């Protein structure tokens, strides 16, 4: 994933871990409603935001993602009742920790998008893409071997 | 100090001869004069091997877990109704008891499988600091006299105030007296200086992002992936650690520096809400990696976000094993 990084036409690659029940459905809604959003995001569907092992985020960064997004159901609306509540704790710590060691805070983003929020999904992707673009290509902790 | 040592031996002998414990974990004189090594004794006569001095550094809770699990392992082919429990005794200071609390909270063993001899602690000597104070000369003999350490080395004799060479973890320790115990020896130790606990972390947080990254990479570049830090950590008791898992292989073993960084990030992250700041990892690290700077951040956030201090009490559940509808979510991105 190291190609084209210095290029001025550089476009960020963003990995998004989304839950099956809310955010993925939200993305679907954005799609069928024909709402435009930047094509920089690669969605990975998981059962729940609670299923997102913090390691996935770190791994994605190591493999060269310029930004990582994790999104699930709003608190209180989890399909598995509390999966996103334990996820919230993990990611509160993870986000602080990654920025503490010097990885820009905007490279790891967390949000909630419900199945009815197609509009919000598109805005989240726009927002995240803009922020990651502003940071430029990721250079830290990238595996080159 | 001598008094505590005498009482520890006395209690250990009693526990072993009354068969209240099957084995007892404590410290004994190491092979080097500035070393106390962990030891496991099973006979009352062996109690005199035990020592208690400022060289007793590593957290012994790890051995309780190891012994209990080895025993369980040896019974996998025994009929469930014939299986026995083994009770392990342990000489434990504040941080060691907090690690035991974590084990108990995480249901690793039952409270009746461990007998805790609680010892008040005034801190242990960080070997790196001792060597620095001696300009690298190898100590030939060390004698503790009150608050000073009398060292004989090839470079001559020297008296060092113990306070100056205590481990960083001890200097700001909040729990130098046991948080749980069955038997207490000695008088409670005077408090250390917990107010300055997060000074290091605060200062680091205020550095620019790239300086923080530069420091992190500089420290992790020293790491040779010997995993001594993991092996000594009482909270690292996983049967199969992620670093050895191969299906999938979580973390590469190449010389690429990102692999080491990822290993460290994840090991440190696994200590969220579980690091008791005993300083054992720092003490055993052969390369002198500043692990504490990063582990302490998790401790700080654990308190800041969830008002939790690792292993403080049996009633307070580990923060990542719990949740609340009212948890702070100021980090959530709203477009
Ligand atoms: S580093 Fe993590 S997976 Fe490995 S033993 Fe420690 S807690 Fe377990
Ligand atoms: S003990 Fe030190 S050198 Fe060994 S793996 Fe841990 S940090 Fe790396």
GROMACS .gro file of C-alpha atoms and ligand atoms in nm:
model
  496
    1UNK     CA    1   0.000   0.000   0.000
    2UNK     CA    2   0.301   0.226  -0.024
    3UNK     CA    3   0.237   0.321  -0.385
    4UNK     CA    4   0.161   0.680  -0.484
    5UNK     CA    5   0.219   0.827  -0.142
    6UNK     CA    6   0.431   1.119  -0.253
    7UNK     CA    7   0.208   1.185  -0.548
    8UNK     CA    8   0.008   1.506  -0.542
    9UNK     CA    9  -0.295   1.315  -0.661
   10UNK     CA   10  -0.264   1.108  -0.348
   11UNK     CA   11  -0.594   0.986  -0.213
   12UNK     CA   12  -0.613   0.844   0.138
   13UNK     CA   13  -0.711   0.486   0.201
   14UNK     CA   14  -0.940   0.449   0.495
   15UNK     CA   15  -1.041   0.120   0.651
   16UNK     CA   16  -1.378   0.123   0.821
   17UNK     CA   17  -1.488  -0.149   1.059
   18UNK     CA   18  -1.864  -0.130   1.075
   19UNK     CA   19  -2.130  -0.331   1.246
   20UNK     CA   20  -2.373  -0.538   1.047
   21UNK     CA   21  -2.688  -0.406   1.209
   22UNK     CA   22  -2.656  -0.030   1.207
   23UNK     CA   23  -2.367   0.127   1.023
   24UNK     CA   24  -2.354  -0.124   0.741
   25UNK     CA   25  -2.727  -0.082   0.693
   26UNK     CA   26  -2.672   0.294   0.712
   27UNK     CA   27  -2.417   0.263   0.433
   28UNK     CA   28  -2.669   0.062   0.233
   29UNK     CA   29  -2.926   0.332   0.283
   30UNK     CA   30  -2.678   0.595   0.168
   31UNK     CA   31  -2.624   0.379  -0.140
   32UNK     CA   32  -2.986   0.320  -0.232
   33UNK     CA   33  -3.065   0.686  -0.166
   34UNK     CA   34  -2.786   0.775  -0.410
   35UNK     CA   35  -2.603   0.997  -0.162
   36UNK     CA   36  -2.251   1.069  -0.278
   37UNK     CA   37  -1.956   1.013  -0.049
   38UNK     CA   38  -1.582   0.986  -0.111
   39UNK     CA   39  -1.467   0.649  -0.248
   40UNK     CA   40  -1.168   0.639  -0.014
   41UNK     CA   41  -1.327   0.411   0.238
   42UNK     CA   42  -1.305   0.030   0.246
   43UNK     CA   43  -1.583  -0.113   0.456
   44UNK     CA   44  -1.530  -0.428   0.658
   45UNK     CA   45  -1.847  -0.568   0.801
   46UNK     CA   46  -1.846  -0.727   1.144
   47UNK     CA   47  -2.132  -0.848   1.361
   48UNK     CA   48  -2.090  -0.572   1.616
   49UNK     CA   49  -1.861  -0.286   1.708
   50UNK     CA   50  -1.789  -0.492   2.019
   51UNK     CA   51  -1.637  -0.751   1.785
   52UNK     CA   52  -1.374  -0.504   1.670
   53UNK     CA   53  -1.060  -0.616   1.841
   54UNK     CA   54  -0.845  -0.306   1.907
   55UNK     CA   55  -0.577  -0.506   1.733
   56UNK     CA   56  -0.764  -0.467   1.403
   57UNK     CA   57  -0.716  -0.093   1.425
   58UNK     CA   58  -0.346  -0.121   1.501
   59UNK     CA   59  -0.300  -0.384   1.230
   60UNK     CA   60  -0.476  -0.172   0.970
   61UNK     CA   61  -0.240   0.114   1.049
   62UNK     CA   62   0.058  -0.119   1.025
   63UNK     CA   63  -0.056  -0.248   0.688
   64UNK     CA   64  -0.058   0.107   0.556
   65UNK     CA   65  -0.409   0.244   0.607
   66UNK     CA   66  -0.403   0.623   0.624
   67UNK     CA   67  -0.700   0.626   0.855
   68UNK     CA   68  -0.920   0.382   1.044
   69UNK     CA   69  -1.282   0.428   1.129
   70UNK     CA   70  -1.488   0.216   1.365
   71UNK     CA   71  -1.861   0.264   1.366
   72UNK     CA   72  -2.147   0.085   1.536
   73UNK     CA   73  -2.501   0.135   1.660
   74UNK     CA   74  -2.574   0.424   1.891
   75UNK     CA   75  -2.538   0.339   2.260
   76UNK     CA   76  -2.856   0.176   2.376
   77UNK     CA   77  -2.941   0.049   2.028
   78UNK     CA   78  -2.694  -0.237   1.999
   79UNK     CA   79  -2.837  -0.549   1.839
   80UNK     CA   80  -2.662  -0.744   2.112
   81UNK     CA   81  -2.770  -0.490   2.373
   82UNK     CA   82  -2.433  -0.394   2.517
   83UNK     CA   83  -2.164  -0.477   2.261
   84UNK     CA   84  -2.111  -0.113   2.171
   85UNK     CA   85  -2.093  -0.012   2.536
   86UNK     CA   86  -1.792  -0.231   2.600
   87UNK     CA   87  -1.651  -0.121   2.264
   88UNK     CA   88  -1.683   0.240   2.376
   89UNK     CA   89  -1.462   0.172   2.677
   90UNK     CA   90  -1.198  -0.008   2.475
   91UNK     CA   91  -1.182   0.261   2.212
   92UNK     CA   92  -1.181   0.549   2.458
   93UNK     CA   93  -0.858   0.405   2.595
   94UNK     CA   94  -0.718   0.299   2.258
   95UNK     CA   95  -0.768   0.635   2.094
   96UNK     CA   96  -0.601   0.819   2.379
   97UNK     CA   97  -0.319   0.569   2.388
   98UNK     CA   98  -0.243   0.582   2.017
   99UNK     CA   99  -0.231   0.958   2.017
  100UNK     CA  100  -0.019   0.949   2.331
  101UNK     CA  101   0.252   0.749   2.158
  102UNK     CA  102   0.247   0.994   1.871
  103UNK     CA  103   0.005   0.862   1.610
  104UNK     CA  104  -0.211   1.156   1.502
  105UNK     CA  105  -0.547   1.144   1.678
  106UNK     CA  106  -0.739   1.196   1.353
  107UNK     CA  107  -0.611   0.872   1.207
  108UNK     CA  108  -0.829   0.667   1.437
  109UNK     CA  109  -1.192   0.768   1.445
  110UNK     CA  110  -1.491   0.625   1.623
  111UNK     CA  111  -1.853   0.704   1.566
  112UNK     CA  112  -2.209   0.579   1.575
  113UNK     CA  113  -2.433   0.558   1.268
  114UNK     CA  114  -2.774   0.393   1.280
  115UNK     CA  115  -2.951   0.208   1.000
  116UNK     CA  116  -3.172   0.507   0.926
  117UNK     CA  117  -2.885   0.756   0.902
  118UNK     CA  118  -2.776   0.726   0.539
  119UNK     CA  119  -2.715   1.098   0.530
  120UNK     CA  120  -2.503   1.086   0.843
  121UNK     CA  121  -2.303   0.794   0.708
  122UNK     CA  122  -2.209   0.997   0.400
  123UNK     CA  123  -2.118   1.294   0.619
  124UNK     CA  124  -1.902   1.079   0.847
  125UNK     CA  125  -1.710   0.945   0.549
  126UNK     CA  126  -1.670   1.296   0.410
  127UNK     CA  127  -1.553   1.428   0.746
  128UNK     CA  128  -1.308   1.147   0.809
  129UNK     CA  129  -1.167   1.168   0.457
  130UNK     CA  130  -1.113   1.542   0.490
  131UNK     CA  131  -0.933   1.504   0.817
  132UNK     CA  132  -0.710   1.226   0.696
  133UNK     CA  133  -0.636   1.423   0.378
  134UNK     CA  134  -0.531   1.715   0.592
  135UNK     CA  135  -0.284   1.491   0.776
  136UNK     CA  136  -0.131   1.355   0.458
  137UNK     CA  137  -0.018   0.999   0.394
  138UNK     CA  138   0.050   0.781   0.697
  139UNK     CA  139   0.420   0.733   0.760
  140UNK     CA  140   0.432   0.585   1.108
  141UNK     CA  141   0.440   0.219   1.204
  142UNK     CA  142   0.408   0.099   0.845
  143UNK     CA  143   0.538  -0.242   0.765
  144UNK     CA  144   0.781  -0.230   0.475
  145UNK     CA  145   0.926  -0.579   0.481
  146UNK     CA  146   1.357  -0.507   5.792
  147UNK     CA  147   1.525  -0.794   5.982
  148UNK     CA  148   1.227  -0.809   6.204
  149UNK     CA  149   0.993  -0.846   5.908
  150UNK     CA  150   1.216  -1.114   5.763
  151UNK     CA  151   1.206  -1.306   6.090
  152UNK     CA  152   0.829  -1.282   6.107
  153UNK     CA  153   0.791  -1.387   5.743
  154UNK     CA  154   0.998  -1.700   5.810
  155UNK     CA  155   0.800  -1.770   6.124
  156UNK     CA  156   0.464  -1.741   5.947
  157UNK     CA  157   0.588  -1.943   5.652
  158UNK     CA  158   0.709  -2.221   5.878
  159UNK     CA  159   0.377  -2.226   6.060
  160UNK     CA  160   0.174  -2.239   5.738
  161UNK     CA  161   0.384  -2.522   5.599
  162UNK     CA  162   0.400  -2.731   5.915
  163UNK     CA  163   0.028  -2.691   5.982
  164UNK     CA  164  -0.026  -2.794   5.618
  165UNK     CA  165  -0.232  -2.486   5.550
  166UNK     CA  166  -0.039  -2.439   5.227
  167UNK     CA  167   0.117  -2.693   4.991
  168UNK     CA  168   0.381  -2.455   4.862
  169UNK     CA  169   0.492  -2.108   4.948
  170UNK     CA  170   0.633  -1.844   4.718
  171UNK     CA  171   0.880  -1.596   4.857
  172UNK     CA  172   1.220  -1.444   4.792
  173UNK     CA  173   1.559  -1.598   4.866
  174UNK     CA  174   1.911  -1.463   4.837
  175UNK     CA  175   2.006  -1.458   4.470
  176UNK     CA  176   2.337  -1.566   4.322
  177UNK     CA  177   2.455  -1.205   4.307
  178UNK     CA  178   2.482  -0.982   4.614
  179UNK     CA  179   2.237  -0.726   4.475
  180UNK     CA  180   1.974  -0.981   4.389
  181UNK     CA  181   1.687  -1.155   4.562
  182UNK     CA  182   1.539  -1.436   4.357
  183UNK     CA  183   1.188  -1.580   4.371
  184UNK     CA  184   1.179  -1.917   4.543
  185UNK     CA  185   0.918  -2.183   4.605
  186UNK     CA  186   0.939  -2.386   4.924
  187UNK     CA  187   0.737  -2.686   5.033
  188UNK     CA  188   0.891  -2.792   5.366
  189UNK     CA  189   0.885  -2.602   5.698
  190UNK     CA  190   1.264  -2.646   5.731
  191UNK     CA  191   1.314  -2.445   5.418
  192UNK     CA  192   1.154  -2.135   5.570
  193UNK     CA  193   1.496  -2.005   5.671
  194UNK     CA  194   1.583  -1.962   5.306
  195UNK     CA  195   1.334  -1.677   5.281
  196UNK     CA  196   1.459  -1.322   5.285
  197UNK     CA  197   1.298  -0.982   5.289
  198UNK     CA  198   1.511  -0.688   5.183
  199UNK     CA  199   1.512  -0.398   4.934
  200UNK     CA  200   1.639  -0.629   4.661
  201UNK     CA  201   1.312  -0.821   4.651
  202UNK     CA  202   1.189  -0.680   4.325
  203UNK     CA  203   0.978  -0.893   4.093
  204UNK     CA  204   0.609  -0.937   4.152
  205UNK     CA  205   0.551  -1.287   4.289
  206UNK     CA  206   0.183  -1.311   4.200
  207UNK     CA  207   0.285  -1.461   3.867
  208UNK     CA  208   0.416  -1.771   4.047
  209UNK     CA  209   0.089  -1.828   4.229
  210UNK     CA  210  -0.090  -1.838   3.898
  211UNK     CA  211   0.177  -2.064   3.748
  212UNK     CA  212   0.172  -2.311   4.037
  213UNK     CA  213  -0.205  -2.337   4.050
  214UNK     CA  214  -0.230  -2.382   3.675
  215UNK     CA  215   0.047  -2.638   3.660
  216UNK     CA  216  -0.131  -2.835   3.925
  217UNK     CA  217  -0.459  -2.815   3.736
  218UNK     CA  218  -0.284  -2.919   3.420
  219UNK     CA  219  -0.144  -3.226   3.593
  220UNK     CA  220  -0.500  -3.330   3.678
  221UNK     CA  221  -0.655  -3.314   3.337
  222UNK     CA  222  -0.662  -3.695   3.328
  223UNK     CA  223  -0.794  -3.731   3.681
  224UNK     CA  224  -1.166  -3.791   3.729
  225UNK     CA  225  -1.335  -3.465   3.825
  226UNK     CA  226  -1.446  -3.605   4.162
  227UNK     CA  227  -1.089  -3.709   4.247
  228UNK     CA  228  -0.929  -3.379   4.165
  229UNK     CA  229  -0.764  -3.192   4.448
  230UNK     CA  230  -0.687  -2.830   4.509
  231UNK     CA  231  -0.345  -2.706   4.605
  232UNK     CA  232  -0.316  -2.404   4.825
  233UNK     CA  233  -0.031  -2.165   4.758
  234UNK     CA  234   0.109  -1.928   5.016
  235UNK     CA  235   0.274  -1.606   4.910
  236UNK     CA  236   0.483  -1.332   5.062
  237UNK     CA  237   0.313  -1.026   4.919
  238UNK     CA  238   0.364  -0.653   4.929
  239UNK     CA  239   0.111  -0.396   4.810
  240UNK     CA  240   0.151  -0.438   4.436
  241UNK     CA  241   0.164  -0.818   4.462
  242UNK     CA  242  -0.167  -0.824   4.649
  243UNK     CA  243  -0.319  -0.600   4.383
  244UNK     CA  244  -0.212  -0.849   4.117
  245UNK     CA  245  -0.376  -1.124   4.321
  246UNK     CA  246  -0.693  -0.915   4.333
  247UNK     CA  247  -0.684  -0.896   3.954
  248UNK     CA  248  -0.642  -1.274   3.928
  249UNK     CA  249  -0.934  -1.325   4.162
  250UNK     CA  250  -1.152  -1.078   3.976
  251UNK     CA  251  -1.068  -1.248   3.651
  252UNK     CA  252  -1.160  -1.582   3.810
  253UNK     CA  253  -0.825  -1.744   3.769
  254UNK     CA  254  -0.846  -1.916   4.106
  255UNK     CA  255  -1.051  -1.900   4.421
  256UNK     CA  256  -0.973  -1.694   4.726
  257UNK     CA  257  -0.922  -2.012   4.930
  258UNK     CA  258  -0.648  -2.133   4.697
  259UNK     CA  259  -0.409  -1.864   4.810
  260UNK     CA  260  -0.285  -1.763   5.154
  261UNK     CA  261  -0.136  -1.417   5.162
  262UNK     CA  262   0.133  -1.313   5.406
  263UNK     CA  263   0.102  -0.936   5.373
  264UNK     CA  264   0.424  -0.741   5.410
  265UNK     CA  265   0.455  -0.364   5.440
  266UNK     CA  266   0.689  -0.230   5.174
  267UNK     CA  267   0.924   0.064   5.163
  268UNK     CA  268   1.025   0.010   4.802
  269UNK     CA  269   1.281  -0.196   4.616
  270UNK     CA  270   1.611  -0.100   4.461
  271UNK     CA  271   1.615  -0.056   4.085
  272UNK     CA  272   1.926  -0.236   3.963
  273UNK     CA  273   1.986   0.012   3.684
  274UNK     CA  274   1.986   0.298   3.931
  275UNK     CA  275   2.226   0.110   4.157
  276UNK     CA  276   2.467   0.056   3.870
  277UNK     CA  277   2.437   0.417   3.768
  278UNK     CA  278   2.521   0.525   4.123
  279UNK     CA  279   2.832   0.304   4.107
  280UNK     CA  280   2.929   0.424   3.759
  281UNK     CA  281   2.886   0.074   3.631
  282UNK     CA  282   3.113  -0.102   3.883
  283UNK     CA  283   2.995  -0.450   3.978
  284UNK     CA  284   2.896  -0.468   4.348
  285UNK     CA  285   3.082  -0.740   4.538
  286UNK     CA  286   2.881  -0.708   4.856
  287UNK     CA  287   2.578  -0.508   4.960
  288UNK     CA  288   2.468  -0.445   5.318
  289UNK     CA  289   2.153  -0.258   5.413
  290UNK     CA  290   2.202  -0.035   5.716
  291UNK     CA  291   1.887   0.154   5.795
  292UNK     CA  292   1.829   0.397   5.510
  293UNK     CA  293   2.160   0.345   5.340
  294UNK     CA  294   2.313   0.075   5.129
  295UNK     CA  295   2.681   0.002   5.190
  296UNK     CA  296   2.832  -0.133   4.871
  297UNK     CA  297   3.175  -0.282   4.819
  298UNK     CA  298   3.281  -0.286   4.458
  299UNK     CA  299   3.603  -0.302   4.258
  300UNK     CA  300   3.597   0.078   4.264
  301UNK     CA  301   3.600   0.088   4.648
  302UNK     CA  302   3.327   0.118   4.907
  303UNK     CA  303   3.038   0.354   4.886
  304UNK     CA  304   2.729   0.441   5.093
  305UNK     CA  305   2.420   0.516   4.889
  306UNK     CA  306   2.095   0.647   5.039
  307UNK     CA  307   1.838   0.382   4.942
  308UNK     CA  308   1.582   0.648   4.862
  309UNK     CA  309   1.796   0.762   4.569
  310UNK     CA  310   1.802   0.426   4.399
  311UNK     CA  311   1.445   0.309   4.458
  312UNK     CA  312   1.246   0.204   4.155
  313UNK     CA  313   1.035   0.479   3.995
  314UNK     CA  314   0.726   0.270   4.058
  315UNK     CA  315   0.801   0.263   4.432
  316UNK     CA  316   0.866   0.634   4.464
  317UNK     CA  317   0.510   0.718   4.365
  318UNK     CA  318   0.344   0.403   4.500
  319UNK     CA  319  -0.007   0.448   4.634
  320UNK     CA  320  -0.048   0.101   4.784
  321UNK     CA  321   0.275   0.000   4.955
  322UNK     CA  322   0.074  -0.189   5.216
  323UNK     CA  323  -0.122  -0.500   5.118
  324UNK     CA  324  -0.477  -0.439   4.994
  325UNK     CA  325  -0.582  -0.793   5.093
  326UNK     CA  326  -0.408  -1.042   5.319
  327UNK     CA  327  -0.463  -1.334   5.553
  328UNK     CA  328  -0.170  -1.270   5.783
  329UNK     CA  329  -0.002  -0.937   5.835
  330UNK     CA  330   0.352  -0.893   5.951
  331UNK     CA  331   0.518  -0.574   6.071
  332UNK     CA  332   0.373  -0.227   6.112
  333UNK     CA  333   0.212  -0.054   5.811
  334UNK     CA  334   0.478   0.127   5.608
  335UNK     CA  335   0.469   0.506   5.576
  336UNK     CA  336   0.313   0.633   5.251
  337UNK     CA  337   0.527   0.707   4.947
  338UNK     CA  338   0.455   1.000   4.717
  339UNK     CA  339   0.149   0.912   4.506
  340UNK     CA  340   0.073   1.277   4.427
  341UNK     CA  341   0.352   1.287   4.176
  342UNK     CA  342   0.230   0.964   4.018
  343UNK     CA  343   0.139   1.105   3.677
  344UNK     CA  344   0.395   1.386   3.650
  345UNK     CA  345   0.591   1.193   3.389
  346UNK     CA  346   0.282   1.115   3.185
  347UNK     CA  347   0.159   1.475   3.205
  348UNK     CA  348   0.491   1.609   3.086
  349UNK     CA  349   0.499   1.359   2.800
  350UNK     CA  350   0.143   1.442   2.694
  351UNK     CA  351   0.244   1.803   2.649
  352UNK     CA  352   0.517   1.727   2.400
  353UNK     CA  353   0.445   1.775   2.027
  354UNK     CA  354   0.311   1.466   1.849
  355UNK     CA  355   0.626   1.398   1.651
  356UNK     CA  356   0.847   1.421   1.957
  357UNK     CA  357   0.629   1.166   2.130
  358UNK     CA  358   0.652   0.936   1.831
  359UNK     CA  359   1.027   0.985   1.817
  360UNK     CA  360   1.056   0.886   2.182
  361UNK     CA  361   0.830   0.585   2.138
  362UNK     CA  362   1.023   0.456   1.840
  363UNK     CA  363   1.357   0.523   2.006
  364UNK     CA  364   1.255   0.318   2.308
  365UNK     CA  365   1.102   0.036   2.105
  366UNK     CA  366   1.408   0.017   1.883
  367UNK     CA  367   1.599  -0.109   2.186
  368UNK     CA  368   1.359  -0.398   2.235
  369UNK     CA  369   1.495  -0.739   2.133
  370UNK     CA  370   1.159  -0.916   2.172
  371UNK     CA  371   1.284  -1.146   2.446
  372UNK     CA  372   0.936  -1.126   2.606
  373UNK     CA  373   1.084  -1.111   2.955
  374UNK     CA  374   0.845  -0.826   3.031
  375UNK     CA  375   0.551  -1.044   2.940
  376UNK     CA  376   0.686  -1.347   3.121
  377UNK     CA  377   0.726  -1.160   3.447
  378UNK     CA  378   0.397  -0.973   3.429
  379UNK     CA  379   0.132  -1.123   3.660
  380UNK     CA  380  -0.139  -0.987   3.433
  381UNK     CA  381   0.013  -1.169   3.134
  382UNK     CA  382  -0.107  -1.516   3.217
  383UNK     CA  383  -0.269  -1.611   2.886
  384UNK     CA  384  -0.217  -1.973   2.792
  385UNK     CA  385  -0.138  -1.868   2.439
  386UNK     CA  386  -0.021  -1.513   2.409
  387UNK     CA  387  -0.106  -1.321   2.092
  388UNK     CA  388   0.263  -1.293   2.006
  389UNK     CA  389   0.286  -1.670   1.964
  390UNK     CA  390  -0.047  -1.718   1.795
  391UNK     CA  391  -0.009  -1.823   1.435
  392UNK     CA  392  -0.364  -1.873   1.315
  393UNK     CA  393  -0.395  -1.589   1.240
  394UNK     CA  394  -0.048  -1.456   1.305
  395UNK     CA  395  -0.124  -1.133   1.483
  396UNK     CA  396   0.218  -0.987   1.496
  397UNK     CA  397   0.512  -1.051   1.266
  398UNK     CA  398   0.849  -1.166   1.390
  399UNK     CA  399   1.056  -0.995   1.126
  400UNK     CA  400   1.322  -0.736   1.195
  401UNK     CA  401   1.086  -0.470   1.066
  402UNK     CA  402   1.061  -0.215   1.343
  403UNK     CA  403   0.686  -0.185   1.299
  404UNK     CA  404   0.647  -0.543   1.421
  405UNK     CA  405   0.810  -0.461   1.751
  406UNK     CA  406   0.606  -0.144   1.783
  407UNK     CA  407   0.286  -0.335   1.721
  408UNK     CA  408   0.388  -0.601   1.972
  409UNK     CA  409   0.453  -0.335   2.234
  410UNK     CA  410   0.135  -0.141   2.164
  411UNK     CA  411  -0.073  -0.452   2.202
  412UNK     CA  412   0.100  -0.587   2.508
  413UNK     CA  413   0.073  -0.254   2.674
  414UNK     CA  414  -0.290  -0.219   2.569
  415UNK     CA  415  -0.367  -0.558   2.723
  416UNK     CA  416  -0.272  -0.403   3.054
  417UNK     CA  417  -0.545  -0.140   3.037
  418UNK     CA  418  -0.701  -0.134   3.382
  419UNK     CA  419  -0.479  -0.428   3.479
  420UNK     CA  420  -0.133  -0.281   3.529
  421UNK     CA  421  -0.056  -0.238   3.897
  422UNK     CA  422   0.268  -0.051   3.826
  423UNK     CA  423   0.480  -0.302   4.016
  424UNK     CA  424   0.767  -0.219   3.781
  425UNK     CA  425   0.863  -0.583   3.725
  426UNK     CA  426   0.873  -0.548   3.346
  427UNK     CA  427   1.106  -0.251   3.370
  428UNK     CA  428   1.321  -0.436   3.621
  429UNK     CA  429   1.363  -0.749   3.410
  430UNK     CA  430   1.405  -0.579   3.072
  431UNK     CA  431   1.761  -0.644   2.957
  432UNK     CA  432   1.756  -0.346   2.724
  433UNK     CA  433   1.623  -0.082   2.961
  434UNK     CA  434   1.313   0.002   2.757
  435UNK     CA  435   1.107   0.274   2.924
  436UNK     CA  436   0.788   0.070   2.943
  437UNK     CA  437   0.654   0.255   3.241
  438UNK     CA  438   0.604   0.580   3.053
  439UNK     CA  439   0.347   0.404   2.836
  440UNK     CA  440   0.189   0.172   3.089
  441UNK     CA  441   0.134   0.457   3.329
  442UNK     CA  442  -0.072   0.637   3.067
  443UNK     CA  443  -0.326   0.354   3.071
  444UNK     CA  444  -0.335   0.371   3.447
  445UNK     CA  445  -0.400   0.744   3.431
  446UNK     CA  446  -0.677   0.708   3.172
  447UNK     CA  447  -0.831   0.418   3.361
  448UNK     CA  448  -0.877   0.650   3.654
  449UNK     CA  449  -0.967   0.953   3.449
  450UNK     CA  450  -1.232   0.776   3.242
  451UNK     CA  451  -1.362   0.507   3.474
  452UNK     CA  452  -1.236   0.604   3.819
  453UNK     CA  453  -1.066   0.271   3.842
  454UNK     CA  454  -0.734   0.180   3.994
  455UNK     CA  455  -0.613  -0.165   3.900
  456UNK     CA  456  -0.647  -0.424   4.175
  457UNK     CA  457  -0.750  -0.169   4.435
  458UNK     CA  458  -1.041  -0.371   4.566
  459UNK     CA  459  -1.221  -0.695   4.494
  460UNK     CA  460  -1.552  -0.515   4.454
  461UNK     CA  461  -1.440  -0.276   4.182
  462UNK     CA  462  -1.462  -0.470   3.852
  463UNK     CA  463  -1.192  -0.435   3.586
  464UNK     CA  464  -1.289  -0.140   3.364
  465UNK     CA  465  -1.280  -0.322   3.031
  466UNK     CA  466  -1.488  -0.603   3.178
  467UNK     CA  467  -1.765  -0.361   3.260
  468UNK     CA  468  -1.949  -0.066   3.106
  469UNK     CA  469  -2.193   0.203   3.194
  470UNK     CA  470  -2.447   0.393   2.987
  471UNK     CA  471  -2.293   0.710   3.123
  472UNK     CA  472  -1.935   0.649   3.009
  473UNK     CA  473  -1.768   0.957   2.863
  474UNK     CA  474  -1.782   0.969   2.487
  475UNK     CA  475  -1.613   1.294   2.397
  476UNK     CA  476  -1.389   1.102   2.156
  477UNK     CA  477  -1.681   1.004   1.932
  478UNK     CA  478  -1.664   1.178   1.595
  479UNK     CA  479  -1.969   1.380   1.500
  480UNK     CA  480  -1.956   1.521   1.147
  481LIG     S1  481   0.061  -0.969   2.612
  481LIG    FE1  482  -0.159  -0.991   2.610
  481LIG     S2  483  -0.198  -1.191   2.513
  481LIG    FE2  484   0.018  -1.187   2.578
  481LIG     S3  485   0.014  -1.281   2.783
  481LIG    FE3  486   0.002  -1.056   2.808
  481LIG     S4  487  -0.219  -1.016   2.827
  481LIG    FE4  488  -0.194  -1.222   2.735
  482LIG     S1  489   1.182  -0.723   2.835
  482LIG    FE1  490   1.253  -0.542   2.723
  482LIG     S2  491   1.369  -0.621   2.546
  482LIG    FE2  492   1.250  -0.794   2.630
  482LIG     S3  493   1.058  -0.792   2.509
  482LIG    FE3  494   1.018  -0.668   2.693
  482LIG     S4  495   1.066  -0.455   2.634
  482LIG    FE4  496   1.158  -0.592   2.479
   0.00000   0.00000   0.00000
